[in-house]
């Protein structure tokens, strides 16, 4: 009998990927995803611990879910309530103590054992806590024949964990040591995704460019080599990867940006700060000029590369002069898009014990100033596309009737009036207007469809695709 599974996901793309794989693992037990928790047989909260308030959000969500669980219980049924992800890993014991009605608490490395955990939870009363880092890789135990239904644009985890220990970051503690999947396993999963309809695959890892998976030749392959291999898959039109660390931007990967047409001209390369003093205190192990040199090399080889980054303002001890260095770096690089955050002390990380916190109001002022600059650059970048025709992979319906939405190669969201039959195609769109976060334009009919639907001839005009 079919059972209802509701998963709520917070945080990064890796969590989105993990949630999809949890659904895969539970599918053979009869669980089918539903859109609402009310009436579900199992609810999983897949959590993120990267910034503060994460656990409060989880506890308030659990409070609401408890009512639904009680209601289901009073009608003689059971809702299995689970907390997964990085909050579960970091604060599992507290969850069990504060919310004993939670049935399962498990970290990011053990969800391949969900069938076993569910069976144990069904037999036992009380919470089951599973936050060990198992010796076996979960990837060796995930089902092969699923995970293929992600749609037009899919995620594929190739690397997990981190050994870099930036002093502000919880990832090395919640996700564990760095681990790369073998190349053959990644290629097989990519082939399944493409067979299931994916035209675009984003390779995921907390430090994805540290990838060093075992190749079929028994040697360690870097991310650049892996991308070249994936580009050989027939039907895979676009490859992306995220998130990268400047220290792992190796030559082969940089060259791939010039030589592999499927690799999109977009790179998310967080720098966090522009002051060498702050970078050293963060344990980033690179300077601002090291970062500038990497950007120069990338732009030499791939002049239209769009850059994205992450920034933290108000790291302990950050002075006005340090912050001015961040603004200078931003002005030098001119990001197409970026994420910026106030520093948030994370329990258990070295920076959390730092004695020189930056006052909250100063953090707020700095964040506002930084975001104004980043927004201005993003807007200018988008404005530069007006009048250009760009290939857009339409992967969803737009907000308005008759509108489709997709991504340009540079990750911009692009809206256009377009018939639904163009969903899942890469179509030339002439850009008429640019906004802070998106572009809009019209489909160039009579031009060539850049990726024909399966079975259609390449180069078939858009109008012929009725
Ligand atoms: N591995 C990536 C790197 O090395 O840049 C970052 C991964 S982290 C999951 C995503 C982003 O969250 C970071 O780039 C950082 O900007 C932000 N972040 C992490 N810890 C933070 C903290 N304690 N306070 C504020 N922002 C934080
Ligand atoms: Fe966190 Fe990224 Fe630093 Fe690793 S490299 S500790 S994931 S910020």
XYZ file of N, CA, C and O in Angstrom, residues 394 402-404 416-422 427 443:
52
model
N 14.668 26.169 -20.939
C 13.393 26.345 -20.235
C 13.144 25.116 -19.367
O 13.044 23.999 -19.881
N 1.194 31.370 -19.907
C 1.819 31.490 -21.219
C 3.295 31.839 -21.158
O 3.951 32.031 -22.177
N 3.832 31.893 -19.924
C 5.233 32.270 -19.769
C 6.064 31.045 -19.341
O 5.594 30.241 -18.536
N 7.261 30.923 -19.894
C 8.186 29.895 -19.405
C 9.391 30.583 -18.779
O 9.699 31.738 -19.089
N 10.117 34.337 -20.713
C 9.652 34.668 -22.064
C 8.277 34.046 -22.287
O 7.957 33.007 -21.699
N 7.474 34.720 -23.099
C 6.217 34.103 -23.547
C 6.635 32.944 -24.440
O 7.382 33.149 -25.406
N 6.161 31.756 -24.128
C 6.576 30.610 -24.948
C 5.599 29.467 -24.749
O 5.080 29.278 -23.637
N 5.350 28.694 -25.799
C 4.437 27.559 -25.645
C 5.067 26.467 -24.776
O 6.293 26.300 -24.772
N 4.193 25.734 -24.078
C 4.701 24.721 -23.140
C 5.570 23.654 -23.800
O 6.396 23.029 -23.156
N 5.363 23.475 -25.117
C 6.152 22.426 -25.776
C 7.649 22.767 -25.791
O 8.477 21.915 -26.072
N 7.983 24.003 -25.451
C 9.411 24.347 -25.407
C 10.040 24.059 -24.033
O 11.233 24.277 -23.850
N 16.523 27.107 -26.104
C 15.891 27.917 -27.144
C 16.537 29.304 -27.166
O 16.825 29.873 -26.099
N 11.165 34.597 -27.606
C 11.773 33.458 -28.310
C 11.987 33.852 -29.763
O 11.114 34.430 -30.399
